[in-house]
mmCIF file of C-alpha atoms in Angstrom:
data_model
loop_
_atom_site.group_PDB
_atom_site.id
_atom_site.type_symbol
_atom_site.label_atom_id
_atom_site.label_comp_id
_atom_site.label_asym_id
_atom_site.label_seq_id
_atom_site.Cartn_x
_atom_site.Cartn_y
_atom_site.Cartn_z
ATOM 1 C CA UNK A 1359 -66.475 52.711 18.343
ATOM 2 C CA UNK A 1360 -68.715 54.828 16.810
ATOM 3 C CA UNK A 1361 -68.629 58.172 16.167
ATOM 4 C CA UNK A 1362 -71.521 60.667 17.084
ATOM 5 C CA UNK A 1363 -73.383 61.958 14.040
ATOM 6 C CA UNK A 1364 -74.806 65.099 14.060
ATOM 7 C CA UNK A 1365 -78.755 65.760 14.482
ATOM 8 C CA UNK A 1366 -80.668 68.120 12.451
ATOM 9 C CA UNK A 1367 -80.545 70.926 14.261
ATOM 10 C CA UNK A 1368 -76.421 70.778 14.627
ATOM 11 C CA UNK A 1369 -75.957 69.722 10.608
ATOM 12 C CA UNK A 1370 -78.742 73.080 9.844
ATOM 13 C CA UNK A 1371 -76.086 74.963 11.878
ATOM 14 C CA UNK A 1372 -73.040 74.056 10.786
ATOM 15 C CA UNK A 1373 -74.470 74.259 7.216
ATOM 16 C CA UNK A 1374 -75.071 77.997 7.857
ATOM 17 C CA UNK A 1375 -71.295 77.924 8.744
ATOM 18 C CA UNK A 1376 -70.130 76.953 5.331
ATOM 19 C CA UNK A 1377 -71.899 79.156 3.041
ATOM 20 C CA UNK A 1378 -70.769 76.973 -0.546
ATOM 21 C CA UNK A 1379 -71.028 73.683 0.875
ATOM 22 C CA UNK A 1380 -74.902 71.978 -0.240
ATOM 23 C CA UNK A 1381 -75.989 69.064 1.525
ATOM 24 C CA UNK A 1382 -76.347 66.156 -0.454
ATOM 25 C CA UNK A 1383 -79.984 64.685 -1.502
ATOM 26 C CA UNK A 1384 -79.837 62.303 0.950
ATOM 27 C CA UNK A 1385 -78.767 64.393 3.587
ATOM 28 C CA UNK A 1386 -75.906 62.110 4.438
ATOM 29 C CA UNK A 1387 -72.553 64.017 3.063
ATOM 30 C CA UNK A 1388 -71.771 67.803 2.551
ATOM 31 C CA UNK A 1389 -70.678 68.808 -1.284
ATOM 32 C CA UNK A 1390 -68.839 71.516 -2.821
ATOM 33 C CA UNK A 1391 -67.324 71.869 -6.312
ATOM 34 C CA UNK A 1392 -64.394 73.468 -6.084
ATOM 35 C CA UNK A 1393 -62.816 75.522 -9.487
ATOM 36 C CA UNK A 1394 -59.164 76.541 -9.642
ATOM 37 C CA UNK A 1395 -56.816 77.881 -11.961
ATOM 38 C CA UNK A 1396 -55.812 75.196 -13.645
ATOM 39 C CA UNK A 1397 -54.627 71.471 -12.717
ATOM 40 C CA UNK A 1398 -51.064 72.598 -10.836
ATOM 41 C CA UNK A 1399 -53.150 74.887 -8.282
ATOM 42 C CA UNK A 1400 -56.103 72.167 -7.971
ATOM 43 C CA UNK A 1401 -53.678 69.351 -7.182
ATOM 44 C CA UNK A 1402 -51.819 71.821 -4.852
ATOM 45 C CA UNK A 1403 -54.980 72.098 -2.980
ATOM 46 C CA UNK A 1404 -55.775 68.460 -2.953
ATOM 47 C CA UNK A 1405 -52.370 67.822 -1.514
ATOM 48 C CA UNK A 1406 -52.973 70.226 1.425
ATOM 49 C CA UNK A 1407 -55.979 68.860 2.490
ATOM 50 C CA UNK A 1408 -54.538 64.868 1.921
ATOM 51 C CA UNK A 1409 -52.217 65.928 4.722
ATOM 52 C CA UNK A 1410 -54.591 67.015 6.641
ATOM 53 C CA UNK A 1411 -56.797 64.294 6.144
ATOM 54 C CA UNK A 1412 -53.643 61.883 7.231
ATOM 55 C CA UNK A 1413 -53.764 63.292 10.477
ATOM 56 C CA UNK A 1414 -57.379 63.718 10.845
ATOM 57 C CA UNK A 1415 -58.047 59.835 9.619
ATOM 58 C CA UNK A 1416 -60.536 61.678 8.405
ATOM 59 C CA UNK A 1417 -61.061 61.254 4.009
ATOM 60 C CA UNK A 1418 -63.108 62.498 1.535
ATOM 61 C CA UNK A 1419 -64.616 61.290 -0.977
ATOM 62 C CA UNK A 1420 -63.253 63.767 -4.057
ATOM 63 C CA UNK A 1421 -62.976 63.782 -8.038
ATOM 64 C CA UNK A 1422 -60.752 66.374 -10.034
ATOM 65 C CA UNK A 1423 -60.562 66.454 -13.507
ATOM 66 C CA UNK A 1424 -58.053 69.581 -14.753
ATOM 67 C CA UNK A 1425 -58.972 72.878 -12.697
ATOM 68 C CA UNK A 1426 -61.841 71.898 -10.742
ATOM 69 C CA UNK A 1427 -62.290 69.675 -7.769
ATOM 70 C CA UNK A 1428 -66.012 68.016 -6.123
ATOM 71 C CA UNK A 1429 -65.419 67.234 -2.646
ATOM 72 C CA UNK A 1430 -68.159 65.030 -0.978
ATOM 73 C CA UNK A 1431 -67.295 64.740 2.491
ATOM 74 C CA UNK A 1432 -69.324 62.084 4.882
ATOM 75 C CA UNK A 1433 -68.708 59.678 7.708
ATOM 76 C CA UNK A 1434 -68.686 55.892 7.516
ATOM 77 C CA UNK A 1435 -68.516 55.114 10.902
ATOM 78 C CA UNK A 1436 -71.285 57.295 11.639
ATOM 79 C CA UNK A 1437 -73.747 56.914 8.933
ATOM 80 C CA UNK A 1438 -73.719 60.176 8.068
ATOM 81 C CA UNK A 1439 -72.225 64.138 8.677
ATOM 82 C CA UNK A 1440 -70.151 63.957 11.938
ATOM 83 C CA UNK A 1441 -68.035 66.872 13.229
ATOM 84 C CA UNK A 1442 -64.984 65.774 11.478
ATOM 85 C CA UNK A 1443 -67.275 66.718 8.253
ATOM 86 C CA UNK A 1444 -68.036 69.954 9.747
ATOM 87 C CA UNK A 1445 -63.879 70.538 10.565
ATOM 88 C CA UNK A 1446 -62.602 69.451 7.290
ATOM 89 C CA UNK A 1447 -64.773 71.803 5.352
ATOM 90 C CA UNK A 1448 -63.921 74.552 7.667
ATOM 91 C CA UNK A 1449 -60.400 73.583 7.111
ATOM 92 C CA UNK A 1450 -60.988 73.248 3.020
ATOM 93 C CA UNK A 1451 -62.974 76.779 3.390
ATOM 94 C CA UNK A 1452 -59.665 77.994 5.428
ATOM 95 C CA UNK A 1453 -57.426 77.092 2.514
ATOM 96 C CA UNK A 1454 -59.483 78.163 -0.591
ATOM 97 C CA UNK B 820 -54.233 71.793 -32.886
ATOM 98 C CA UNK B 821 -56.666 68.759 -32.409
ATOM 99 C CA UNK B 822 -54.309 65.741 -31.378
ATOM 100 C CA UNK B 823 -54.393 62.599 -32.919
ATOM 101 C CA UNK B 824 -57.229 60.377 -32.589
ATOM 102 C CA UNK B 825 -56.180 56.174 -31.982
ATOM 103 C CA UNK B 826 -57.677 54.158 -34.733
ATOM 104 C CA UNK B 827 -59.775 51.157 -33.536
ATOM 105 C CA UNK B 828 -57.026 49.344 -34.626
ATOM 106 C CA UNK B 829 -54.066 50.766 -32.736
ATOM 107 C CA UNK B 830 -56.831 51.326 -29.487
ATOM 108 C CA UNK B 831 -56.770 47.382 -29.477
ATOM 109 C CA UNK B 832 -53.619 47.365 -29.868
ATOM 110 C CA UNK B 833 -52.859 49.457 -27.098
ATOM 111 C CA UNK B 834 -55.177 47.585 -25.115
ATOM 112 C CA UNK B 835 -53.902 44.470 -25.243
ATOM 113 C CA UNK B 836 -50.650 45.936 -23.870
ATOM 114 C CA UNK B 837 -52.843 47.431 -21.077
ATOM 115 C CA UNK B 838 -54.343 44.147 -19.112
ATOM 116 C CA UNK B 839 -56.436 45.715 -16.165
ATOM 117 C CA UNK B 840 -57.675 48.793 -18.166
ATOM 118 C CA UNK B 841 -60.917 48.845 -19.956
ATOM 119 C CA UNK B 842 -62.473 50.479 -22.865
ATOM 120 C CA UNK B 843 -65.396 52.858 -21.320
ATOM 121 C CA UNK B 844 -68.941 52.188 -22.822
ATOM 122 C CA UNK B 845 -68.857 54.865 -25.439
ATOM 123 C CA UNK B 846 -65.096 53.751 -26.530
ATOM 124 C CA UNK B 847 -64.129 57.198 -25.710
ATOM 125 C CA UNK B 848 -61.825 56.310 -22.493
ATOM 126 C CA UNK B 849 -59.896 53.879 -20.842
ATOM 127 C CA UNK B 850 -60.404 53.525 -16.988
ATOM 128 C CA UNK B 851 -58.844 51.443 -14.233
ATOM 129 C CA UNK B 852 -59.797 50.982 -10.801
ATOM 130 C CA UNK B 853 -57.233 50.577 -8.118
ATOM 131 C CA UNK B 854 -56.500 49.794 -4.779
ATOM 132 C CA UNK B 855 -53.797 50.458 -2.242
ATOM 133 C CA UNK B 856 -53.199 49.612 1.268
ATOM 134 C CA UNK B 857 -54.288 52.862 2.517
ATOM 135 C CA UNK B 858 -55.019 56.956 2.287
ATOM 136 C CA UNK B 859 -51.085 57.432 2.268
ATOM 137 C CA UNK B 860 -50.800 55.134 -0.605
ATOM 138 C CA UNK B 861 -53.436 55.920 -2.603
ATOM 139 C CA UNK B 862 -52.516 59.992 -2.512
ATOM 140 C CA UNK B 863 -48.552 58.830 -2.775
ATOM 141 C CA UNK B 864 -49.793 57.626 -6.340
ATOM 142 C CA UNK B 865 -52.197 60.398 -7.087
ATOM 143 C CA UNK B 866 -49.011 62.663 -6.207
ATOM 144 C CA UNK B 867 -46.502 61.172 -8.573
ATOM 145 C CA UNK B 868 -49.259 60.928 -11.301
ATOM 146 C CA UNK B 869 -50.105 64.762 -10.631
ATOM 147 C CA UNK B 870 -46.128 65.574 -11.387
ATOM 148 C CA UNK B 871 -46.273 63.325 -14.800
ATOM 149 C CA UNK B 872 -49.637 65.164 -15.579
ATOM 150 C CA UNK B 873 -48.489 68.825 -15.160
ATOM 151 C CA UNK B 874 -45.375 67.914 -16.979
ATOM 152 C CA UNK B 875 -46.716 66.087 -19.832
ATOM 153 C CA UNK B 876 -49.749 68.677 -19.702
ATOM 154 C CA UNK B 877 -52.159 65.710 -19.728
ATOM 155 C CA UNK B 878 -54.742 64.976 -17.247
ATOM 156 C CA UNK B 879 -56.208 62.165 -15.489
ATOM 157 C CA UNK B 880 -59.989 62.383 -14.694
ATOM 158 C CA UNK B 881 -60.218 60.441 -11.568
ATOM 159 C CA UNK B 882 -61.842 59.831 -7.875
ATOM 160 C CA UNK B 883 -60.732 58.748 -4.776
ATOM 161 C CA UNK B 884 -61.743 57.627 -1.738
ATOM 162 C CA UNK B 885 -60.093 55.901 1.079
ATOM 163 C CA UNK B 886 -57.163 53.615 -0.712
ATOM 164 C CA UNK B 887 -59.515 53.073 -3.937
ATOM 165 C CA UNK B 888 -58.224 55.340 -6.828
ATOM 166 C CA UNK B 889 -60.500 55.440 -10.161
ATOM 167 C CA UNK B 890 -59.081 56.904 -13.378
ATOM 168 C CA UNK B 891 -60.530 57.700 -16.443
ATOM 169 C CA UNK B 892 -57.991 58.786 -19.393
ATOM 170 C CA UNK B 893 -59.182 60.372 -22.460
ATOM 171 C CA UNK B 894 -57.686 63.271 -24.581
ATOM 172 C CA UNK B 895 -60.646 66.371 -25.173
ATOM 173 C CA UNK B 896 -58.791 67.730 -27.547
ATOM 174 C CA UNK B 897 -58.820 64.297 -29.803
ATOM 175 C CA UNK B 898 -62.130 63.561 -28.831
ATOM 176 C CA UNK B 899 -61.181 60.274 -27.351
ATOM 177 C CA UNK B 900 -58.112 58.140 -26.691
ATOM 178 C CA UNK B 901 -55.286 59.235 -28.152
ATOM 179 C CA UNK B 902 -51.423 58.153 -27.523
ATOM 180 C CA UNK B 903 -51.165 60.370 -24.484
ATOM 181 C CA UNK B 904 -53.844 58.639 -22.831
ATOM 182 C CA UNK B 905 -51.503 55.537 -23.433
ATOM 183 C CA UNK B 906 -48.471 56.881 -22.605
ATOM 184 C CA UNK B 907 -50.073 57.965 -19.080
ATOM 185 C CA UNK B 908 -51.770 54.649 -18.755
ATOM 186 C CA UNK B 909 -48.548 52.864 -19.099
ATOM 187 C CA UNK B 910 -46.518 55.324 -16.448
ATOM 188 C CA UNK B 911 -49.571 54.257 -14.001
ATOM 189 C CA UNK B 912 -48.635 50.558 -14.896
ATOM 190 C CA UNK B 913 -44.987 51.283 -14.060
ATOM 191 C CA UNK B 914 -45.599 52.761 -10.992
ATOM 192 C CA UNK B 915 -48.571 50.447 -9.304
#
């Protein structure tokens, strides 16, 4: 079952949503480097939005090294941004 | 206080203690690449890692997405491996 991804139009609009976030190059995922801290508060973040992403079934794609934190969030299953995207950067956004 | 930088020697040593790891390119890191049954899994390790990291005040450099886990260990302040990077390496082992 696949799940809806967004047109233009709705990713340009979200995107003015989440002032931070850049769209990747090829316009497939949503990006934001995240810096905290140090390593205790960035892995204190990551573990609030793993639970969230256990609910969601919804993942991203993330690398931390000590205080900082790149986020790349995309969807498989629908080739590209979906509105799961869109929610868990408004949820990350929420939390930061 | 620069710490300790691993001979060639006791870097192959450690290695060979290590099966599964390998030597990055530039000799600088060792990295692993691992896989768990899912999200939950994967994060449960990145969790217990994160506690051995802030205590031991060593850090893994590492990405995730989904149940795949990659982790780069290297010590900046030895300018490559040094025995915390093995020490870490072998909690990972003990844990996976």
């Amino acid at each position: 079952m696949a799940i809806p991804r967004l047109t233009e139009i709705e990713r340009d609009d979200a995107l003015k949503g989440l002032p931070g976030w850049t769209l990747s190059e090829d316009g497939l995922a949503i990006e934001i480097e995240l810096e905290f801290g140090d390593f205790n508060e960035a892995f204190g973040f990551m573990a609030r939005v793993a639970l969230y992403a256990d609910k969601a079934d919804h993942h991203p794609e993330w690398f931390n090294v000590y205080n900082k934190v790149r986020v790349r969030l995309t969807t498989h299953d629908a080739g590209g941004l979906s509105a799961r995207d869109v929610a868990m950067a408004q949820f990350i956004d929420g939390i930061v």
